[in-house]
Amino acid sequence: VMLLAGGKVRLPIPRYFFQALQATVVKLSVSPQPRVQGEPVCVPQGSQLALKIEGVLRHGQRGSLFRSVAAVCISISTSPPSKINSEYKNGDFAAVGGTELQQTVVPHRDFFACEFLLSLGSAGGSGGLNPACAAPGSSSGNSSGANQFQVTASANIVDKDGNVWKCGPRSTLQVRVHEEPGKRKMP
């Protein structure tokens, strides 16, 4: 048995002995979902897609140890899949002709929901995102030229100090815009 005299011998104590961690997990549910897994959701040309985002916040053992969730920022972005692979990965989203929209919702008992209305490939050649609930500072762009789009929904946590924590999940949905057979123009 060795005696500790005057603090000359230091005992190794693991980091987690002094450090307390907080875990907050966001679960997202995006509807509509395709009938067959991996297939795109079909939307007639000229109509709009109602996109509903629902989610739940799950906390660890200590719910609001360091930060408490004041709001959840939902981001919806859309662009043609052919342009995503080449330019979107470089971080220049505006260059690909995609659109992005954000909406901030306040969770009630750790549940939240919001709705968006997407106009993809409209007959006039211009498409965009229109929120079902108006969000200040939202922007819509032009996304024409392709009949298949990739819609990405992501969630970020906003704490009581206004800091955005980019820890939320991403959900991707393929949408195909098709022309109705009865509305085709005859040459």
PDB file of N, CA and C in Angstrom, residues 46-50 117-120:
ATOM      1  N   GLY A  46     -48.147  20.753 -63.312  1.00  0.00           N
ATOM      2  CA  GLY A  46     -49.060  21.854 -63.049  1.00  0.00           C
ATOM      3  C   GLY A  46     -49.697  21.800 -61.672  1.00  0.00           C
ATOM      4  N   SER A  47     -49.545  20.701 -60.951  1.00  0.00           N
ATOM      5  CA  SER A  47     -50.095  20.627 -59.599  1.00  0.00           C
ATOM      6  C   SER A  47     -48.976  20.825 -58.583  1.00  0.00           C
ATOM      7  N   GLN A  48     -49.354  20.949 -57.333  1.00  0.00           N
ATOM      8  CA  GLN A  48     -48.386  21.188 -56.270  1.00  0.00           C
ATOM      9  C   GLN A  48     -48.333  19.990 -55.335  1.00  0.00           C
ATOM     10  N   LEU A  49     -47.170  19.798 -54.736  1.00  0.00           N
ATOM     11  CA  LEU A  49     -46.958  18.700 -53.796  1.00  0.00           C
ATOM     12  C   LEU A  49     -47.027  19.251 -52.382  1.00  0.00           C
ATOM     13  N   ALA A  50     -47.942  18.729 -51.574  1.00  0.00           N
ATOM     14  CA  ALA A  50     -48.036  19.117 -50.168  1.00  0.00           C
ATOM     15  C   ALA A  50     -47.077  18.243 -49.376  1.00  0.00           C
ATOM     16  N   LEU A 117     -45.648  23.715 -49.473  1.00  0.00           N
ATOM     17  CA  LEU A 117     -46.308  23.472 -50.747  1.00  0.00           C
ATOM     18  C   LEU A 117     -45.271  23.666 -51.845  1.00  0.00           C
ATOM     19  N   LEU A 118     -44.959  22.595 -52.574  1.00  0.00           N
ATOM     20  CA  LEU A 118     -43.911  22.630 -53.594  1.00  0.00           C
ATOM     21  C   LEU A 118     -44.529  22.674 -54.985  1.00  0.00           C
ATOM     22  N   SER A 119     -44.066  23.610 -55.808  1.00  0.00           N
ATOM     23  CA  SER A 119     -44.454  23.688 -57.214  1.00  0.00           C
ATOM     24  C   SER A 119     -43.248  23.270 -58.030  1.00  0.00           C
ATOM     25  N   LEU A 120     -43.286  22.073 -58.559  1.00  0.00           N
ATOM     26  CA  LEU A 120     -42.154  21.538 -59.319  1.00  0.00           C
ATOM     27  C   LEU A 120     -42.553  21.359 -60.767  1.00  0.00           C
TER      28      LEU A 120
END
